Amino acid sequence: MQKLDTFDMVLFGGTGDLALRKLVPALYRRHVAGQMGPSSRVLAVARTNLSREEYLAQIETTCRKHLSGEEFTEARWRAFAAQVDYVRVDVTDPQDFRKLRAALEGRDDATRVIFLSTAPSLFTLTCDNLAAADIVTPKSRVVLEKPLGHDRASADLINRSVGAIFAEQQIYRIDHYLGKETVQNLMALRFGNTLFEPLWRRGRIRHVQITIAEQLGVEGRGQFYEHTGALRDMVQNHLLQLVCILAMEPPTSSDPDAVRDEKLKVLRALRPIMGNAVQNKTVRGQYRAGAVSGQPVPSYLDEAGVAADSTTETFVALKAEIDTWRWAGVPFYLRTGKRMTARRTEISVQLKAVPFLLFRDTPVDKLVPNVLTLRIDPEHGTTFDFNVKVPGPVMQIGAVKSSFKYGDFFAERPNVGYETLLYDCMLGDETLFQRADSIETSWAAVDSVLHPEGGPLPVHGYTAGSAGPKEADALLQADGRAWRPLADEHTQDDKN
Ligand code: BG6
């Protein structure tokens, strides 16, 4: 692993849910891995009036909660905390940025990573105030957390205004799914093995299913979620990024733009979902009271910050199609939901049936489809479903599964996705970050679903702890298919 130059990580939104739950623990892991030299610093920034000690107490509590007992030790914590500071800044007040400037005095030669983990509506103002306070140096990079805007027009505006302060190579639009080991493994699998290449096309693949199911609800983020919903929160970014990696043509090199160009081509080839297609190809749902892992949970409508008559979707299922020679006619079924029966993020690729059933005059009348499943969370690995002969005198076919689990071969490093990406952006590697054109194209793909011509689509209730609304099942039944079950013997509860 490459050694990092001295850096300052300026973390806006330092007291927010994302910082406390994922970013600070990820930085702690970087520190433990020896990638935060003694003169590098984390400068958390937020509006709350806190002393450094109060902030450290807050992040200590959340790190203890989100890091395993093995990872969190007193000695490591003390060493990490010594490099963390807190600056109170109200981003709407240009004067406050002087305090930040003072905290960075004499450190303009260090790599400066400015992470905006705030509402996207504050990105422009924050960047303007950073520039006015002379905080943007040639070695600065700005990281923009998703969702980048709330539709194509607002994303475009952000890209232009942030682009007026930072050069495109200094802008890192982050999607933590791209930092997950198992997502990156999809590239290794596709482009590191000859086995998959001949299969990876319409002649061999019947359909693809991508699922991101969570057991969590809105976790105190009701106010944010009300104006976001699953389409903006999960489809525009995470799900479409998974589609891109799965469907892109092999890039000509691992150069960041070679990879990002190929991903962009996939987004551009997505068949627009508009007119009647919105109704026929998409399903929106919202959870009602129920139980998840045996624990009763309230309805979305009873969550704090949520309107009693809210129509915000907490579940989406849709059928995407990619109009290219490789993928024409292969549906990509996508679904994501909160408060589902199990936590499961997986991509499954179902291959076509054999041309005819050879086993005439035997009890064999059907075969299971060959399915390659990439398990992203909470298990890490792949499984392959195929058919074998059942031992015995008669020809009988049995369905079996071949599995690869990361943990069986490698020491697994805890990684929610941000660890890798933080490292990459400190290093200056943009491969796993999104360019402005890709963000705008993926917004264009969901805009027509967000605002259908005939007015908003109904939102179907589903019981918390279920697999989503029955209308989502009907979406696949219409094509003679079914979603893969969410729970099986491997299923673990959501601990995030
Ligand atoms: C975030 C969403 O981007 O991803 C959250 O804003 C969601 O609503 C989270 O819970 C899921 O990420 P992961 O890594 O836990 O699957």
PDB file of N, CA and C in Angstrom, residues 383-446:
ATOM      1  N   THR A 383     -21.759 -17.128  -5.216  1.00  0.00           N
ATOM      2  CA  THR A 383     -22.272 -18.495  -5.268  1.00  0.00           C
ATOM      3  C   THR A 383     -22.678 -18.780  -6.709  1.00  0.00           C
ATOM      4  N   PHE A 384     -22.635 -20.054  -7.059  1.00  0.00           N
ATOM      5  CA  PHE A 384     -23.051 -20.442  -8.402  1.00  0.00           C
ATOM      6  C   PHE A 384     -23.981 -21.637  -8.280  1.00  0.00           C
ATOM      7  N   ASP A 385     -25.180 -21.507  -8.817  1.00  0.00           N
ATOM      8  CA  ASP A 385     -26.157 -22.597  -8.776  1.00  0.00           C
ATOM      9  C   ASP A 385     -26.066 -23.388 -10.068  1.00  0.00           C
ATOM     10  N   PHE A 386     -25.959 -24.691  -9.942  1.00  0.00           N
ATOM     11  CA  PHE A 386     -25.933 -25.506 -11.162  1.00  0.00           C
ATOM     12  C   PHE A 386     -26.498 -26.895 -10.879  1.00  0.00           C
ATOM     13  N   ASN A 387     -26.545 -27.722 -11.916  1.00  0.00           N
ATOM     14  CA  ASN A 387     -27.174 -29.037 -11.818  1.00  0.00           C
ATOM     15  C   ASN A 387     -26.124 -30.141 -11.833  1.00  0.00           C
ATOM     16  N   VAL A 388     -26.337 -31.178 -11.039  1.00  0.00           N
ATOM     17  CA  VAL A 388     -25.453 -32.349 -11.093  1.00  0.00           C
ATOM     18  C   VAL A 388     -26.324 -33.610 -11.046  1.00  0.00           C
ATOM     19  N   LYS A 389     -25.695 -34.740 -11.335  1.00  0.00           N
ATOM     20  CA  LYS A 389     -26.446 -35.996 -11.234  1.00  0.00           C
ATOM     21  C   LYS A 389     -26.496 -36.420  -9.772  1.00  0.00           C
ATOM     22  N   VAL A 390     -27.664 -36.841  -9.349  1.00  0.00           N
ATOM     23  CA  VAL A 390     -27.782 -37.376  -7.994  1.00  0.00           C
ATOM     24  C   VAL A 390     -27.209 -38.797  -8.033  1.00  0.00           C
ATOM     25  N   PRO A 391     -26.302 -39.170  -7.101  1.00  0.00           N
ATOM     26  CA  PRO A 391     -25.732 -40.519  -7.160  1.00  0.00           C
ATOM     27  C   PRO A 391     -26.829 -41.593  -7.108  1.00  0.00           C
ATOM     28  N   GLY A 392     -26.685 -42.636  -7.894  1.00  0.00           N
ATOM     29  CA  GLY A 392     -27.680 -43.717  -7.888  1.00  0.00           C
ATOM     30  C   GLY A 392     -27.868 -44.249  -9.286  1.00  0.00           C
ATOM     31  N   PRO A 393     -28.625 -45.360  -9.408  1.00  0.00           N
ATOM     32  CA  PRO A 393     -28.755 -46.029 -10.704  1.00  0.00           C
ATOM     33  C   PRO A 393     -29.582 -45.278 -11.725  1.00  0.00           C
ATOM     34  N   VAL A 394     -30.531 -44.426 -11.278  1.00  0.00           N
ATOM     35  CA  VAL A 394     -31.337 -43.707 -12.278  1.00  0.00           C
ATOM     36  C   VAL A 394     -30.808 -42.296 -12.469  1.00  0.00           C
ATOM     37  N   MET A 395     -31.087 -41.780 -13.648  1.00  0.00           N
ATOM     38  CA  MET A 395     -30.644 -40.420 -13.942  1.00  0.00           C
ATOM     39  C   MET A 395     -31.572 -39.442 -13.250  1.00  0.00           C
ATOM     40  N   GLN A 396     -31.065 -38.854 -12.198  1.00  0.00           N
ATOM     41  CA  GLN A 396     -31.821 -37.802 -11.527  1.00  0.00           C
ATOM     42  C   GLN A 396     -30.906 -36.605 -11.374  1.00  0.00           C
ATOM     43  N   ILE A 397     -31.484 -35.455 -11.496  1.00  0.00           N
ATOM     44  CA  ILE A 397     -30.660 -34.244 -11.414  1.00  0.00           C
ATOM     45  C   ILE A 397     -30.948 -33.524 -10.100  1.00  0.00           C
ATOM     46  N   GLY A 398     -29.892 -33.095  -9.452  1.00  0.00           N
ATOM     47  CA  GLY A 398     -30.055 -32.329  -8.215  1.00  0.00           C
ATOM     48  C   GLY A 398     -29.423 -30.955  -8.372  1.00  0.00           C
ATOM     49  N   ALA A 399     -30.044 -29.970  -7.712  1.00  0.00           N
ATOM     50  CA  ALA A 399     -29.506 -28.602  -7.773  1.00  0.00           C
ATOM     51  C   ALA A 399     -28.464 -28.437  -6.681  1.00  0.00           C
ATOM     52  N   VAL A 400     -27.292 -27.931  -7.030  1.00  0.00           N
ATOM     53  CA  VAL A 400     -26.243 -27.703  -6.029  1.00  0.00           C
ATOM     54  C   VAL A 400     -25.716 -26.274  -6.159  1.00  0.00           C
ATOM     55  N   LYS A 401     -24.885 -25.942  -5.195  1.00  0.00           N
ATOM     56  CA  LYS A 401     -24.387 -24.574  -5.107  1.00  0.00           C
ATOM     57  C   LYS A 401     -22.893 -24.630  -4.840  1.00  0.00           C
ATOM     58  N   SER A 402     -22.146 -23.851  -5.550  1.00  0.00           N
ATOM     59  CA  SER A 402     -20.724 -23.769  -5.255  1.00  0.00           C
ATOM     60  C   SER A 402     -20.478 -22.353  -4.733  1.00  0.00           C
ATOM     61  N   SER A 403     -19.824 -22.271  -3.580  1.00  0.00           N
ATOM     62  CA  SER A 403     -19.679 -20.937  -2.977  1.00  0.00           C
ATOM     63  C   SER A 403     -18.240 -20.576  -2.739  1.00  0.00           C
ATOM     64  N   PHE A 404     -17.957 -19.311  -2.860  1.00  0.00           N
ATOM     65  CA  PHE A 404     -16.651 -18.780  -2.459  1.00  0.00           C
ATOM     66  C   PHE A 404     -16.926 -17.698  -1.422  1.00  0.00           C
ATOM     67  N   LYS A 405     -16.268 -17.819  -0.271  1.00  0.00           N
ATOM     68  CA  LYS A 405     -16.417 -16.776   0.744  1.00  0.00           C
ATOM     69  C   LYS A 405     -15.058 -16.132   0.949  1.00  0.00           C
ATOM     70  N   TYR A 406     -15.054 -14.837   0.936  1.00  0.00           N
ATOM     71  CA  TYR A 406     -13.800 -14.117   1.140  1.00  0.00           C
ATOM     72  C   TYR A 406     -13.038 -14.605   2.352  1.00  0.00           C
ATOM     73  N   GLY A 407     -13.803 -14.724   3.452  1.00  0.00           N
ATOM     74  CA  GLY A 407     -13.186 -15.072   4.727  1.00  0.00           C
ATOM     75  C   GLY A 407     -12.456 -16.412   4.696  1.00  0.00           C
ATOM     76  N   ASP A 408     -12.834 -17.296   3.751  1.00  0.00           N
ATOM     77  CA  ASP A 408     -12.173 -18.605   3.693  1.00  0.00           C
ATOM     78  C   ASP A 408     -10.789 -18.511   3.059  1.00  0.00           C
ATOM     79  N   PHE A 409     -10.550 -17.443   2.337  1.00  0.00           N
ATOM     80  CA  PHE A 409      -9.271 -17.321   1.626  1.00  0.00           C
ATOM     81  C   PHE A 409      -8.390 -16.175   2.110  1.00  0.00           C
ATOM     82  N   PHE A 410      -9.048 -15.131   2.559  1.00  0.00           N
ATOM     83  CA  PHE A 410      -8.288 -13.929   2.922  1.00  0.00           C
ATOM     84  C   PHE A 410      -8.690 -13.456   4.308  1.00  0.00           C
ATOM     85  N   ALA A 411      -7.752 -12.770   4.948  1.00  0.00           N
ATOM     86  CA  ALA A 411      -8.108 -12.111   6.206  1.00  0.00           C
ATOM     87  C   ALA A 411      -8.981 -10.932   5.808  1.00  0.00           C
ATOM     88  N   GLU A 412     -10.215 -10.915   6.271  1.00  0.00           N
ATOM     89  CA  GLU A 412     -11.102  -9.827   5.875  1.00  0.00           C
ATOM     90  C   GLU A 412     -10.794  -8.573   6.666  1.00  0.00           C
ATOM     91  N   ARG A 413     -10.704  -7.444   5.956  1.00  0.00           N
ATOM     92  CA  ARG A 413     -10.517  -6.179   6.656  1.00  0.00           C
ATOM     93  C   ARG A 413     -11.877  -5.522   6.749  1.00  0.00           C
ATOM     94  N   PRO A 414     -12.240  -5.053   7.926  1.00  0.00           N
ATOM     95  CA  PRO A 414     -13.530  -4.380   8.028  1.00  0.00           C
ATOM     96  C   PRO A 414     -13.555  -3.180   7.083  1.00  0.00           C
ATOM     97  N   ASN A 415     -14.613  -3.046   6.315  1.00  0.00           N
ATOM     98  CA  ASN A 415     -14.657  -1.997   5.288  1.00  0.00           C
ATOM     99  C   ASN A 415     -16.107  -1.722   4.908  1.00  0.00           C
ATOM    100  N   VAL A 416     -16.584  -0.512   5.200  1.00  0.00           N
ATOM    101  CA  VAL A 416     -17.954  -0.202   4.786  1.00  0.00           C
ATOM    102  C   VAL A 416     -17.976   0.424   3.397  1.00  0.00           C
ATOM    103  N   GLY A 417     -16.821   0.727   2.856  1.00  0.00           N
ATOM    104  CA  GLY A 417     -16.747   1.341   1.531  1.00  0.00           C
ATOM    105  C   GLY A 417     -15.946   2.631   1.600  1.00  0.00           C
ATOM    106  N   TYR A 418     -16.121   3.383   2.678  1.00  0.00           N
ATOM    107  CA  TYR A 418     -15.448   4.680   2.765  1.00  0.00           C
ATOM    108  C   TYR A 418     -13.939   4.542   2.970  1.00  0.00           C
ATOM    109  N   GLU A 419     -13.506   3.443   3.607  1.00  0.00           N
ATOM    110  CA  GLU A 419     -12.077   3.294   3.900  1.00  0.00           C
ATOM    111  C   GLU A 419     -11.256   3.388   2.623  1.00  0.00           C
ATOM    112  N   THR A 420     -11.637   2.580   1.625  1.00  0.00           N
ATOM    113  CA  THR A 420     -10.906   2.555   0.358  1.00  0.00           C
ATOM    114  C   THR A 420     -10.984   3.910  -0.328  1.00  0.00           C
ATOM    115  N   LEU A 421     -12.176   4.489  -0.315  1.00  0.00           N
ATOM    116  CA  LEU A 421     -12.368   5.734  -1.063  1.00  0.00           C
ATOM    117  C   LEU A 421     -11.628   6.902  -0.421  1.00  0.00           C
ATOM    118  N   LEU A 422     -11.585   6.920   0.916  1.00  0.00           N
ATOM    119  CA  LEU A 422     -10.837   7.992   1.585  1.00  0.00           C
ATOM    120  C   LEU A 422      -9.362   7.876   1.219  1.00  0.00           C
ATOM    121  N   TYR A 423      -8.891   6.646   1.201  1.00  0.00           N
ATOM    122  CA  TYR A 423      -7.489   6.401   0.841  1.00  0.00           C
ATOM    123  C   TYR A 423      -7.240   6.881  -0.591  1.00  0.00           C
ATOM    124  N   ASP A 424      -8.156   6.506  -1.509  1.00  0.00           N
ATOM    125  CA  ASP A 424      -7.991   6.893  -2.914  1.00  0.00           C
ATOM    126  C   ASP A 424      -7.981   8.401  -3.080  1.00  0.00           C
ATOM    127  N   CYS A 425      -8.834   9.082  -2.334  1.00  0.00           N
ATOM    128  CA  CYS A 425      -8.873  10.518  -2.617  1.00  0.00           C
ATOM    129  C   CYS A 425      -7.703  11.231  -1.951  1.00  0.00           C
ATOM    130  N   MET A 426      -7.167  10.670  -0.879  1.00  0.00           N
ATOM    131  CA  MET A 426      -5.947  11.261  -0.326  1.00  0.00           C
ATOM    132  C   MET A 426      -4.770  11.029  -1.285  1.00  0.00           C
ATOM    133  N   LEU A 427      -4.868   9.910  -1.995  1.00  0.00           N
ATOM    134  CA  LEU A 427      -3.812   9.539  -2.939  1.00  0.00           C
ATOM    135  C   LEU A 427      -3.961  10.284  -4.273  1.00  0.00           C
ATOM    136  N   GLY A 428      -5.196  10.697  -4.564  1.00  0.00           N
ATOM    137  CA  GLY A 428      -5.450  11.392  -5.831  1.00  0.00           C
ATOM    138  C   GLY A 428      -5.856  10.441  -6.947  1.00  0.00           C
ATOM    139  N   ASP A 429      -6.439   9.294  -6.597  1.00  0.00           N
ATOM    140  CA  ASP A 429      -6.895   8.356  -7.618  1.00  0.00           C
ATOM    141  C   ASP A 429      -8.417   8.512  -7.794  1.00  0.00           C
ATOM    142  N   GLU A 430      -8.814   8.967  -8.987  1.00  0.00           N
ATOM    143  CA  GLU A 430     -10.231   9.307  -9.202  1.00  0.00           C
ATOM    144  C   GLU A 430     -11.069   8.159  -9.782  1.00  0.00           C
ATOM    145  N   THR A 431     -10.445   7.003 -10.014  1.00  0.00           N
ATOM    146  CA  THR A 431     -11.158   5.940 -10.735  1.00  0.00           C
ATOM    147  C   THR A 431     -12.532   5.640 -10.147  1.00  0.00           C
ATOM    148  N   LEU A 432     -12.609   5.548  -8.828  1.00  0.00           N
ATOM    149  CA  LEU A 432     -13.861   5.117  -8.212  1.00  0.00           C
ATOM    150  C   LEU A 432     -14.788   6.283  -7.858  1.00  0.00           C
ATOM    151  N   PHE A 433     -14.486   7.454  -8.373  1.00  0.00           N
ATOM    152  CA  PHE A 433     -15.347   8.614  -8.110  1.00  0.00           C
ATOM    153  C   PHE A 433     -16.050   8.995  -9.410  1.00  0.00           C
ATOM    154  N   GLN A 434     -17.181   9.667  -9.243  1.00  0.00           N
ATOM    155  CA  GLN A 434     -17.971   9.941 -10.444  1.00  0.00           C
ATOM    156  C   GLN A 434     -17.680  11.306 -11.041  1.00  0.00           C
ATOM    157  N   ARG A 435     -17.684  11.316 -12.351  1.00  0.00           N
ATOM    158  CA  ARG A 435     -17.499  12.582 -13.057  1.00  0.00           C
ATOM    159  C   ARG A 435     -18.843  13.303 -13.153  1.00  0.00           C
ATOM    160  N   ALA A 436     -18.773  14.605 -13.472  1.00  0.00           N
ATOM    161  CA  ALA A 436     -19.997  15.408 -13.585  1.00  0.00           C
ATOM    162  C   ALA A 436     -20.950  14.794 -14.623  1.00  0.00           C
ATOM    163  N   ASP A 437     -20.411  14.347 -15.766  1.00  0.00           N
ATOM    164  CA  ASP A 437     -21.301  13.844 -16.827  1.00  0.00           C
ATOM    165  C   ASP A 437     -22.060  12.592 -16.382  1.00  0.00           C
ATOM    166  N   SER A 438     -21.411  11.764 -15.568  1.00  0.00           N
ATOM    167  CA  SER A 438     -22.068  10.534 -15.135  1.00  0.00           C
ATOM    168  C   SER A 438     -23.181  10.843 -14.128  1.00  0.00           C
ATOM    169  N   ILE A 439     -22.925  11.800 -13.247  1.00  0.00           N
ATOM    170  CA  ILE A 439     -23.955  12.193 -12.273  1.00  0.00           C
ATOM    171  C   ILE A 439     -25.182  12.741 -13.011  1.00  0.00           C
ATOM    172  N   GLU A 440     -24.924  13.593 -13.991  1.00  0.00           N
ATOM    173  CA  GLU A 440     -26.045  14.216 -14.693  1.00  0.00           C
ATOM    174  C   GLU A 440     -26.836  13.171 -15.488  1.00  0.00           C
ATOM    175  N   THR A 441     -26.137  12.215 -16.096  1.00  0.00           N
ATOM    176  CA  THR A 441     -26.836  11.198 -16.882  1.00  0.00           C
ATOM    177  C   THR A 441     -27.656  10.274 -15.983  1.00  0.00           C
ATOM    178  N   SER A 442     -27.130   9.954 -14.797  1.00  0.00           N
ATOM    179  CA  SER A 442     -27.922   9.065 -13.946  1.00  0.00           C
ATOM    180  C   SER A 442     -29.131   9.802 -13.358  1.00  0.00           C
ATOM    181  N   TRP A 443     -28.990  11.101 -13.136  1.00  0.00           N
ATOM    182  CA  TRP A 443     -30.184  11.852 -12.706  1.00  0.00           C
ATOM    183  C   TRP A 443     -31.224  11.858 -13.822  1.00  0.00           C
ATOM    184  N   ALA A 444     -30.765  12.022 -15.054  1.00  0.00           N
ATOM    185  CA  ALA A 444     -31.717  12.052 -16.171  1.00  0.00           C
ATOM    186  C   ALA A 444     -32.501  10.732 -16.203  1.00  0.00           C
ATOM    187  N   ALA A 445     -31.838   9.622 -15.860  1.00  0.00           N
ATOM    188  CA  ALA A 445     -32.507   8.319 -15.898  1.00  0.00           C
ATOM    189  C   ALA A 445     -33.611   8.214 -14.844  1.00  0.00           C
ATOM    190  N   VAL A 446     -33.433   8.862 -13.693  1.00  0.00           N
ATOM    191  CA  VAL A 446     -34.487   8.730 -12.669  1.00  0.00           C
ATOM    192  C   VAL A 446     -35.469   9.900 -12.669  1.00  0.00           C
TER     193      VAL A 446
END
